[in-house]
mmCIF file of C-alpha atoms in Angstrom:
data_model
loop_
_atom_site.group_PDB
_atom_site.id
_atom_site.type_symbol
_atom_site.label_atom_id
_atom_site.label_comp_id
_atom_site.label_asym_id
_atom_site.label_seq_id
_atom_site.Cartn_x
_atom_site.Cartn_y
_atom_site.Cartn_z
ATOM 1 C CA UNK I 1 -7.107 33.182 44.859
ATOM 2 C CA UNK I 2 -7.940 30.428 47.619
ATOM 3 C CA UNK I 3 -11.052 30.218 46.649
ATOM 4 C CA UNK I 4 -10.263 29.854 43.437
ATOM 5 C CA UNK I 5 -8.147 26.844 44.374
ATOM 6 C CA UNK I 6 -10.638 25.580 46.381
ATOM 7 C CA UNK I 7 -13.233 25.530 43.630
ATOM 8 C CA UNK I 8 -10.837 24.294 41.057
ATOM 9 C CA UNK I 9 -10.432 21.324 43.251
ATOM 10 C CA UNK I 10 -13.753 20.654 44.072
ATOM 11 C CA UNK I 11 -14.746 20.782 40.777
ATOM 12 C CA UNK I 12 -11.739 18.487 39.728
ATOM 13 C CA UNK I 13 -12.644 16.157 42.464
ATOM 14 C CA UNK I 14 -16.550 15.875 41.496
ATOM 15 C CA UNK I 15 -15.791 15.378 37.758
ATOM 16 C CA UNK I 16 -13.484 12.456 38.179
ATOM 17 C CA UNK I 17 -15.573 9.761 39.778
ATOM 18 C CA UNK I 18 -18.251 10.731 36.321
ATOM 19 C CA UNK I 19 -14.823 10.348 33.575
ATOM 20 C CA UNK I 20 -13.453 7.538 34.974
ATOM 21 C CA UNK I 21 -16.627 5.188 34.637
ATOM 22 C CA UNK I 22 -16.984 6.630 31.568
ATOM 23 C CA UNK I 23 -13.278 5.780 30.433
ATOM 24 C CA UNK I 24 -13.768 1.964 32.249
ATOM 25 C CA UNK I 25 -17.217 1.169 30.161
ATOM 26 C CA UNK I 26 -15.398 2.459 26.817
ATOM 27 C CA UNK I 27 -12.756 0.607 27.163
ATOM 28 C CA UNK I 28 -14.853 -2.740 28.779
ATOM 29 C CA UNK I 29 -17.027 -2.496 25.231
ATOM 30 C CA UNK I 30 -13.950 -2.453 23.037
ATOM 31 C CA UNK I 31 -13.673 -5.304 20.310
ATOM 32 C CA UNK I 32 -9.917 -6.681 19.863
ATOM 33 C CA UNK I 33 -9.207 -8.587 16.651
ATOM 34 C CA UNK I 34 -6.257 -10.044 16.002
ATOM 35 C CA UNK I 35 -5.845 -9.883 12.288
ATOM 36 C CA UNK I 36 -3.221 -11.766 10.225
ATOM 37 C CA UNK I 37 -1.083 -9.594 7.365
ATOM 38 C CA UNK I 38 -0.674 -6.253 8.602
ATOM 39 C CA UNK I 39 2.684 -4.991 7.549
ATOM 40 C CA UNK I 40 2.435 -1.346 6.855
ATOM 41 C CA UNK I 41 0.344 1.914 6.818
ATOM 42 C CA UNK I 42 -1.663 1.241 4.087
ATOM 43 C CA UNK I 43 -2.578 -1.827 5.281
ATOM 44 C CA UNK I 44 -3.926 -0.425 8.888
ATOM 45 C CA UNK I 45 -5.518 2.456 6.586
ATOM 46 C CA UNK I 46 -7.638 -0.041 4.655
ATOM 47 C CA UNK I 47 -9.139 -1.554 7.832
ATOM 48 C CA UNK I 48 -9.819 1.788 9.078
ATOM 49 C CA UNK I 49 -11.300 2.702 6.199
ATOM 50 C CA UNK I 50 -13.492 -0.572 5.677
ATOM 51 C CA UNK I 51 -14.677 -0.296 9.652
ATOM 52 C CA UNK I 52 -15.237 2.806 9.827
ATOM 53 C CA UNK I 53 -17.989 2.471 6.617
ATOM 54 C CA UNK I 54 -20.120 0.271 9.384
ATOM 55 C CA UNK I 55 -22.824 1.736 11.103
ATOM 56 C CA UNK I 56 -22.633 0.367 14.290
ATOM 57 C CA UNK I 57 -18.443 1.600 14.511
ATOM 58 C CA UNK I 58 -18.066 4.158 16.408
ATOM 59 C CA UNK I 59 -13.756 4.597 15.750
ATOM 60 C CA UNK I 60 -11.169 2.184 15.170
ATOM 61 C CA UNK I 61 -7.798 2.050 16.351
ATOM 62 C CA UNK I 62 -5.077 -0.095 14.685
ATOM 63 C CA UNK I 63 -1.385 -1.708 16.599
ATOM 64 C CA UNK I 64 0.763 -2.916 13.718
ATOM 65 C CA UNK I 65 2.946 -3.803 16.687
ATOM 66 C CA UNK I 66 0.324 -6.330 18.174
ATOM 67 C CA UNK I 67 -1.310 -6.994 14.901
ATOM 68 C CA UNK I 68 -4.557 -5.768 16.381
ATOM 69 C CA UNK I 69 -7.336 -3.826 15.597
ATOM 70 C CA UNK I 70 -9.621 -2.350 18.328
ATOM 71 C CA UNK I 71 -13.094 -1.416 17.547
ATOM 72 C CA UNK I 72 -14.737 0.781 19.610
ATOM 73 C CA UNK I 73 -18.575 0.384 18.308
ATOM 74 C CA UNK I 74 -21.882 2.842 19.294
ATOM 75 C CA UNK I 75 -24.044 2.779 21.984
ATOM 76 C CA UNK I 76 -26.250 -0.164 21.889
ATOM 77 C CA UNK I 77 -24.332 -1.141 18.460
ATOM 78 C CA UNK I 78 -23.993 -4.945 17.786
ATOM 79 C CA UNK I 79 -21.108 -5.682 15.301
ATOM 80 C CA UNK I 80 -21.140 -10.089 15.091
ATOM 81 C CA UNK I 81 -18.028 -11.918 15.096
ATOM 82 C CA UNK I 82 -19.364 -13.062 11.479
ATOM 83 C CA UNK I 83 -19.602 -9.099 10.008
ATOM 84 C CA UNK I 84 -16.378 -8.944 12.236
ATOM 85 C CA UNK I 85 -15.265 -11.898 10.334
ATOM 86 C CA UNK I 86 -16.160 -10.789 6.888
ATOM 87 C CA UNK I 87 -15.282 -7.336 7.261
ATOM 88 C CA UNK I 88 -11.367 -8.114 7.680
ATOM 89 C CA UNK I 89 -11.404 -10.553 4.899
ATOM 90 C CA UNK I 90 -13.398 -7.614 2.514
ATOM 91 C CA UNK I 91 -10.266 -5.598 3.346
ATOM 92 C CA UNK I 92 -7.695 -8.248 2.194
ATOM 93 C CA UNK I 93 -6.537 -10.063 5.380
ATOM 94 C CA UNK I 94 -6.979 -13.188 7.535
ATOM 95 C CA UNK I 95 -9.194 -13.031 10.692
ATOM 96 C CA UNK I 96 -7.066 -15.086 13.959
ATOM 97 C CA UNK I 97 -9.200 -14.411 16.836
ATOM 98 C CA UNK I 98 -11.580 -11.548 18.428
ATOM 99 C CA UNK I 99 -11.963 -10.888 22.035
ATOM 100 C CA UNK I 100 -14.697 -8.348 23.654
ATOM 101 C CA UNK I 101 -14.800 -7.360 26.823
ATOM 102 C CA UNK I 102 -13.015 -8.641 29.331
ATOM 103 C CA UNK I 103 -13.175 -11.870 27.531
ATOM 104 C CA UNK G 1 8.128 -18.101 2.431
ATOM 105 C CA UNK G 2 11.694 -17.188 3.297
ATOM 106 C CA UNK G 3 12.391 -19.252 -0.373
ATOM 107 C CA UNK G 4 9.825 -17.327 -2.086
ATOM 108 C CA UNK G 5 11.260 -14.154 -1.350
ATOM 109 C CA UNK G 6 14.936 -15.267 -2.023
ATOM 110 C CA UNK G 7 13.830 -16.430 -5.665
ATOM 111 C CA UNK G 8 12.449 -13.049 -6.419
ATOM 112 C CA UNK G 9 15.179 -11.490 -5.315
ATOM 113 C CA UNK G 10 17.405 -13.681 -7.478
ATOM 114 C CA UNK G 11 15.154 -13.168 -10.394
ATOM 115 C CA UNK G 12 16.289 -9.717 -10.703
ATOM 116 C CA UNK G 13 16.125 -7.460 -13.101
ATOM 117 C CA UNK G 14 10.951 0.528 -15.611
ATOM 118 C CA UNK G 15 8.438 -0.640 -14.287
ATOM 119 C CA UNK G 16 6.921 1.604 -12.341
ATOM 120 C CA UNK G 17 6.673 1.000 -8.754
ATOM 121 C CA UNK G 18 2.545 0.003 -7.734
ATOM 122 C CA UNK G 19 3.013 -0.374 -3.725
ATOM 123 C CA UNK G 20 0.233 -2.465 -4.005
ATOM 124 C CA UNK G 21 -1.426 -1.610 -7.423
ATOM 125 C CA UNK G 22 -4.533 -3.099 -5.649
ATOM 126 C CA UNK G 23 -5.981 -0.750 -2.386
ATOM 127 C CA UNK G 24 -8.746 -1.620 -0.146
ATOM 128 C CA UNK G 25 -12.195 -1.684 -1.729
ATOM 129 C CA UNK G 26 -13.636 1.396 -2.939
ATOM 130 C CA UNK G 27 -10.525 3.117 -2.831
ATOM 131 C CA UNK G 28 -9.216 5.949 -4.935
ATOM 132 C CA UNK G 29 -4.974 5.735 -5.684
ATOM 133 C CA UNK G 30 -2.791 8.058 -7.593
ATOM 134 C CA UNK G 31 0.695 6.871 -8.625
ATOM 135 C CA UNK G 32 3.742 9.360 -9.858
ATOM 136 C CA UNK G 33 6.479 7.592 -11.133
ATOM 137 C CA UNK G 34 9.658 9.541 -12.814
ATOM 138 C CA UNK G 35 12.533 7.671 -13.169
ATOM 139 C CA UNK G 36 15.521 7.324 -16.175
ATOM 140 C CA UNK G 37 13.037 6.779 -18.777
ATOM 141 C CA UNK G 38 9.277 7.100 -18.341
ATOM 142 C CA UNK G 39 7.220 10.213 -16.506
ATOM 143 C CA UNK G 40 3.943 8.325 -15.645
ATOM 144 C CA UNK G 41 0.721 9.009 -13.751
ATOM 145 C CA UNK G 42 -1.953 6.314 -13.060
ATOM 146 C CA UNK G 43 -5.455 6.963 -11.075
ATOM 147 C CA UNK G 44 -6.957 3.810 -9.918
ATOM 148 C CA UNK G 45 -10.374 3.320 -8.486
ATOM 149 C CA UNK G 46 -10.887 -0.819 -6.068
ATOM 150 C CA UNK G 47 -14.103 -1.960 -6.532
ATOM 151 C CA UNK G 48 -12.707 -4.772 -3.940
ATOM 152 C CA UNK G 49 -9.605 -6.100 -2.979
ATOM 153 C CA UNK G 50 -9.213 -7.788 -5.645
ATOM 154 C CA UNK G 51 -8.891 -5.967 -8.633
ATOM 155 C CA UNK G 52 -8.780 -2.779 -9.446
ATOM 156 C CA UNK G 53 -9.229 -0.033 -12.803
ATOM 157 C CA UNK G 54 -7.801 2.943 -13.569
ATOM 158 C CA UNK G 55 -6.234 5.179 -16.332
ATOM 159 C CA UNK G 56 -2.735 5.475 -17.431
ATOM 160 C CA UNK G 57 -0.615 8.171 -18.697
ATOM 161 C CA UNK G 58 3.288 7.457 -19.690
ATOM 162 C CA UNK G 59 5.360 9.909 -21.466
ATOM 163 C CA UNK G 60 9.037 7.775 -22.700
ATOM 164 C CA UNK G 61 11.299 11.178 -22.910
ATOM 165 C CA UNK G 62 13.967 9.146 -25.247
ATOM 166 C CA UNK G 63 11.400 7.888 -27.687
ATOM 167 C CA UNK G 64 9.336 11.258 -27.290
ATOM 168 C CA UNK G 65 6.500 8.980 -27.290
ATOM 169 C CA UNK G 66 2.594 9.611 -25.021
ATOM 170 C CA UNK G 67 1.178 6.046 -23.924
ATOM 171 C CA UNK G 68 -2.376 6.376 -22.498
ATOM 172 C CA UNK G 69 -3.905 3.057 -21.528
ATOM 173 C CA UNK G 70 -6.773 2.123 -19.322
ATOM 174 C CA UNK G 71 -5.193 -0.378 -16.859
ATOM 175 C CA UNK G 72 -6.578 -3.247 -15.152
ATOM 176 C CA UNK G 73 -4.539 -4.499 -12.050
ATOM 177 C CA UNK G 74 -6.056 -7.743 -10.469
ATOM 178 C CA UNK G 75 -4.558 -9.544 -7.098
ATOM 179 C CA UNK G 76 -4.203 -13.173 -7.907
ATOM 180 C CA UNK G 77 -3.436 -14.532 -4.450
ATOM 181 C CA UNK G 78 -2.514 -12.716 -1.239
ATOM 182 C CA UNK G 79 -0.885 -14.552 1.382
ATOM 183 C CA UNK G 80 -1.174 -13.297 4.566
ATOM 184 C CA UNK G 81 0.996 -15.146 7.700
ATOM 185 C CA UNK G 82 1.292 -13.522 10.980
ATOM 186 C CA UNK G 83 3.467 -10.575 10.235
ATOM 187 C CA UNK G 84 4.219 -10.767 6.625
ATOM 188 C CA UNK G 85 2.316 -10.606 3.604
ATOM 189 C CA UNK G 86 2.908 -11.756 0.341
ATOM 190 C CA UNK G 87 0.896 -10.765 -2.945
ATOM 191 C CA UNK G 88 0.867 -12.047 -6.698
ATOM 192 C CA UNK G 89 -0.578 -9.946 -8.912
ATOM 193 C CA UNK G 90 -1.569 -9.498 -12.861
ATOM 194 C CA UNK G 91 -1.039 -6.244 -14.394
ATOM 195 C CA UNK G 92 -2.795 -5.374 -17.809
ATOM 196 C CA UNK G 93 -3.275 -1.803 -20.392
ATOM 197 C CA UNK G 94 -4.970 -1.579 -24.015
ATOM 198 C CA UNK G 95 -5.111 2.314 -25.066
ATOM 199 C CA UNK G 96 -3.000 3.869 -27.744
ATOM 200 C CA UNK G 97 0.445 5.286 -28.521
ATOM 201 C CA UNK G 98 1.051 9.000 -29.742
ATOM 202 C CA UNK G 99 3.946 9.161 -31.922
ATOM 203 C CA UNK G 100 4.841 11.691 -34.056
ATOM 204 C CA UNK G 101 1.301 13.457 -33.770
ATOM 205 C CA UNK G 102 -0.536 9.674 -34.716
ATOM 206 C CA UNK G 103 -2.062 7.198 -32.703
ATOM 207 C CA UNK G 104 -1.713 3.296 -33.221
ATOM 208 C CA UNK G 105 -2.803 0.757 -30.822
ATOM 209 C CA UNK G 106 -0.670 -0.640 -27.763
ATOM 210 C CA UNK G 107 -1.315 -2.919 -25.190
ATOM 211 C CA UNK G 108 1.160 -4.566 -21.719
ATOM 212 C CA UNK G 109 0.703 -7.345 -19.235
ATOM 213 C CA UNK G 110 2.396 -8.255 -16.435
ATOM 214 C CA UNK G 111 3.042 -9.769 -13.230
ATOM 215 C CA UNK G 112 4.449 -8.202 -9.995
ATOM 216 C CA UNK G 113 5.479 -9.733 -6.632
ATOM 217 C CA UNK G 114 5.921 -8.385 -3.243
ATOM 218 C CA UNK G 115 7.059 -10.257 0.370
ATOM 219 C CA UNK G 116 6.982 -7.848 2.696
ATOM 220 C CA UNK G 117 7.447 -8.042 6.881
ATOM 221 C CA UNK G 118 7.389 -5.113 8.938
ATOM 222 C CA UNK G 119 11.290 -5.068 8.516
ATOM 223 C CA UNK G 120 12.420 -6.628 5.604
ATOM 224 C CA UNK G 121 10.753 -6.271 1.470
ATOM 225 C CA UNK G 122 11.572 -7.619 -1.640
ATOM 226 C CA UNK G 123 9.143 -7.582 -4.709
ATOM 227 C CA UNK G 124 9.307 -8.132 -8.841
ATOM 228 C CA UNK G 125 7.513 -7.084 -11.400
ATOM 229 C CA UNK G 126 7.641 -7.125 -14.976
ATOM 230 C CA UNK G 127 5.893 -5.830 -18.654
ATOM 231 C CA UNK G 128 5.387 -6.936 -21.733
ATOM 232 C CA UNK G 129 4.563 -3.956 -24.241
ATOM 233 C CA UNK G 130 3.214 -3.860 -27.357
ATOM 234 C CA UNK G 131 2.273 -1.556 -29.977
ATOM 235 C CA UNK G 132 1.457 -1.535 -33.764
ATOM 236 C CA UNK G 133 3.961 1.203 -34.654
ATOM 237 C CA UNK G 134 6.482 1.615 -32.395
ATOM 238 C CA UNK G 135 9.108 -0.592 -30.849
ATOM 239 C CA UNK G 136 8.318 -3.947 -28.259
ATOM 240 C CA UNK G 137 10.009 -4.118 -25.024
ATOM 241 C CA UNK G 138 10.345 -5.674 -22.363
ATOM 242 C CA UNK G 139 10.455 -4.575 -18.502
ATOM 243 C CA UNK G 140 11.667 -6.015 -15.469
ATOM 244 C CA UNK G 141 12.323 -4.219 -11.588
ATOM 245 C CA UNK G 142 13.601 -5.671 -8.688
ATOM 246 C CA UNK G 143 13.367 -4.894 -5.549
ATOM 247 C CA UNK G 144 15.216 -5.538 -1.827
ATOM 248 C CA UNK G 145 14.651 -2.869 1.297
ATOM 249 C CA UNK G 146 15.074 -3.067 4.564
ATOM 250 C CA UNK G 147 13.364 -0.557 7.598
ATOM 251 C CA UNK G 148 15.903 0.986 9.428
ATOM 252 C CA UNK G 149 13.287 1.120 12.538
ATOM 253 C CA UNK G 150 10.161 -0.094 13.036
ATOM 254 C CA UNK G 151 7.008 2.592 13.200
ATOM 255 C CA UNK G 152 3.671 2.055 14.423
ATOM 256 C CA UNK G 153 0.579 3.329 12.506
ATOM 257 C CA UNK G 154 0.583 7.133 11.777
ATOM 258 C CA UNK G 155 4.550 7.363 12.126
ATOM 259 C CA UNK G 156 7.174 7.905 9.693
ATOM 260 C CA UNK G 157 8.158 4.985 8.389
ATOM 261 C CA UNK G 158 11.438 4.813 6.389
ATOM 262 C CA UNK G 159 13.093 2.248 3.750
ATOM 263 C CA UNK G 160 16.269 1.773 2.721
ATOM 264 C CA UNK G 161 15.588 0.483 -0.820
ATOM 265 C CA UNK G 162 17.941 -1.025 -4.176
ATOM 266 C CA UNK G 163 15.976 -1.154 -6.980
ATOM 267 C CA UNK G 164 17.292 -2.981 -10.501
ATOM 268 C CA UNK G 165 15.333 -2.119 -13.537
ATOM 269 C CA UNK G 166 16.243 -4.085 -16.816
ATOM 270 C CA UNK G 167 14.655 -2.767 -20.130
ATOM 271 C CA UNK G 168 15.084 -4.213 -23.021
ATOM 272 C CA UNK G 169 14.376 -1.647 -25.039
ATOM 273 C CA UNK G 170 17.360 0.690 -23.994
ATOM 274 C CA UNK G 171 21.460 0.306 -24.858
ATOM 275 C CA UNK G 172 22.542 0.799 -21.333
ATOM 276 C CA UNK G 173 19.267 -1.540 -20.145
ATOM 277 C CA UNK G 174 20.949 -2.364 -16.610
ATOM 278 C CA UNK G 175 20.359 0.341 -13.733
ATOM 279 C CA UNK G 176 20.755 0.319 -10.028
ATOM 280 C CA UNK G 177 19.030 2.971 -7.808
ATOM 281 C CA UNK G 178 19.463 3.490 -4.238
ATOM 282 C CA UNK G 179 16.452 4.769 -2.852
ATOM 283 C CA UNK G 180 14.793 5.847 0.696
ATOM 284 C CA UNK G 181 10.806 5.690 0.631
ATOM 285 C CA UNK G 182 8.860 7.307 3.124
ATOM 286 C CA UNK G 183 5.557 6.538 4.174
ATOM 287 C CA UNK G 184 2.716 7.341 6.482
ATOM 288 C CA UNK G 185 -0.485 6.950 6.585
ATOM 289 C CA UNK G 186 -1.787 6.758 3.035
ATOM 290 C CA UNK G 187 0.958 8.908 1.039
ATOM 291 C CA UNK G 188 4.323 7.241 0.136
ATOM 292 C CA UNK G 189 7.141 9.366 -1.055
ATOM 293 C CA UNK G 190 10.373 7.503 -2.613
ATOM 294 C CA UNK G 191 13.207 9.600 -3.975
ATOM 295 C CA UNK G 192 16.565 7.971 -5.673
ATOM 296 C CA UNK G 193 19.349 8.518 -7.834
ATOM 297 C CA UNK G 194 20.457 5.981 -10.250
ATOM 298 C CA UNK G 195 24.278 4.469 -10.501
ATOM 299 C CA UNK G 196 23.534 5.945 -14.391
ATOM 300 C CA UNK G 197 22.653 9.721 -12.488
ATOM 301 C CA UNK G 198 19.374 9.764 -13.064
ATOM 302 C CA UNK G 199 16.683 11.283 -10.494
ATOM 303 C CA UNK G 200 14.232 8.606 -9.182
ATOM 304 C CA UNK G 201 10.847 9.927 -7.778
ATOM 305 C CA UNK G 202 7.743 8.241 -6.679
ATOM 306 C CA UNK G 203 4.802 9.461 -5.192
ATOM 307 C CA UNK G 204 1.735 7.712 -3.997
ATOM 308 C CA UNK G 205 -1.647 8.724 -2.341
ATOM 309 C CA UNK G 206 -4.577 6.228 -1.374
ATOM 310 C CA UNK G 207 -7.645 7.906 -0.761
#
């Protein structure tokens, strides 16, 4: 049983230092738009739905409460403020600013 | 914006309820509507944002009359302002009228109006119908609801809702119906029952 604790713990111990980068650089590449007339479900479904039609979009996450959508996008995946841009307006509603990174 | 939504409101007076008869491009919708008159179904397909098609199917249990009309919805103007929306749109039909086992031409237009905040919505809409053989009339609904909590995406979201409906073509044309709609994701469910006891429900999938 102790060494079953033991190796649970080791193993525990040696996966966490490869998640947590992991976790940091996901959430370092995230794209937050702030996007202007998101009242309801169906408008956070039709962003979805638009962004997640793009190549380079790996999943899409939507905060009615901030009025923000974050994009999480592919390795090595560019997605331009402009598309950025263009893509919220295709979906009905008014681009107010995009950060990346730690910007 | 706080005026444009008061005037609506004031403006009051079946149309069927659209949620947004416009959904995000290439988008597939299918709208129930039963309330004191009409059992409908529409199927829309949005090319864009802007506008989209679909086919219509009303049945008006008084007049024991089919409408089937292809329906055009387009979205005028949107307005979009931190966190409230407001939309203006034109709502059009040509198809046919089965009455008494023949068919003669019909044809509606309309606009509808929504304001809408995370809290608070109000919308009107109305219809003009026409067709060769049977009677004209004229629709309006009005809307007021108000969240009871506020939901993020994916939750149950719930709405306290009046609704006023004014037909023209009806005696007792004046109804009020409570209502609670429920929504998440992309299905909305809205059940009511009328001052007049009539059963109100509403259901709507975007796809």
């Amino acid at each position: 049983m102790n060494k079953f604790l033991t190796l649970l713990a080791v193993t525990f111990i040696m996966t966490m230092p490869t998640l947590t980068p992991a976790f940091a650089d996901d959430k370092k590449d995230d794209i937050v738009i702030t996007v202007e007339g998101m009242v309801c479900d169906f408008c956070a479904q039709s962003l979805k739905k638009v962004f997640n039609k793009e190549d380079s979009v790996n999943d899409i996450a939507v905060n009615l409460d901030d009025q923000t959508v974050i994009v999480d996008t592919k390795d090595n995946a560019e997605l331009s403020d402009t598309k950025i841009k263009e893509l919220i307006e295709w979906s009905g509603y008014d681009l107010v600013d995009i950060k990346r990174g730690n910007s | 914006m706080k005026y444009f939504a008061v005037l609506f409101s004031l403006f009051c007076l079946s149309v069927e309820v659209q949620a947004r008869p416009v959904s995000y491009p290439e988008g597939w919708t299918l709208i129930v509507t039963n309330d004191e008159n009409t059992n409908s179904a529409l199927i829309h397909y949005s090319p864009t944002a802007k506008y989209s098609i679909g086919l219509r199917h009303e049945y008006f249990r008084e007049a024991g009359t089919h409408v089937d009309t292809v329906q055009l919805n387009n979205l005028l103007k949107r307005w979009n302002s931190g966190g409230q929306q407001a939309n203006l749109y034109l709502q059009s039909g040509v198809g046919g009228v089965l009455d008494d086992g023949a068919y003669s031409p019909a044809a509606f237009t309309g606009i509808a109006t929504d304001w809408e905040t995370r809290r608070y919505f109000t919308s009107y809409e109305n219809r003009f119908f026409w067709s060769d053989d049977s009677e004209k009339f004229i629709q309006q609904e009005a809307r007021l609801g108000i969240a009871p909590y506020i939901g993020d995406y994916g939750d149950l979201h719930t709405w306290l809702m009046l609704q006023a409906n004014y037909n023209t073509s009806k005696d007792d044309s004046f109804t009020l119906t409570p209502l609670v709609r429920f929504l998440k994701a992309g299905t909305l469910v809205e059940v009511g029952y009328s001052f007049d006891n009539n059963l109100h429900f509403d259901f709507i999938q975007r796809f």
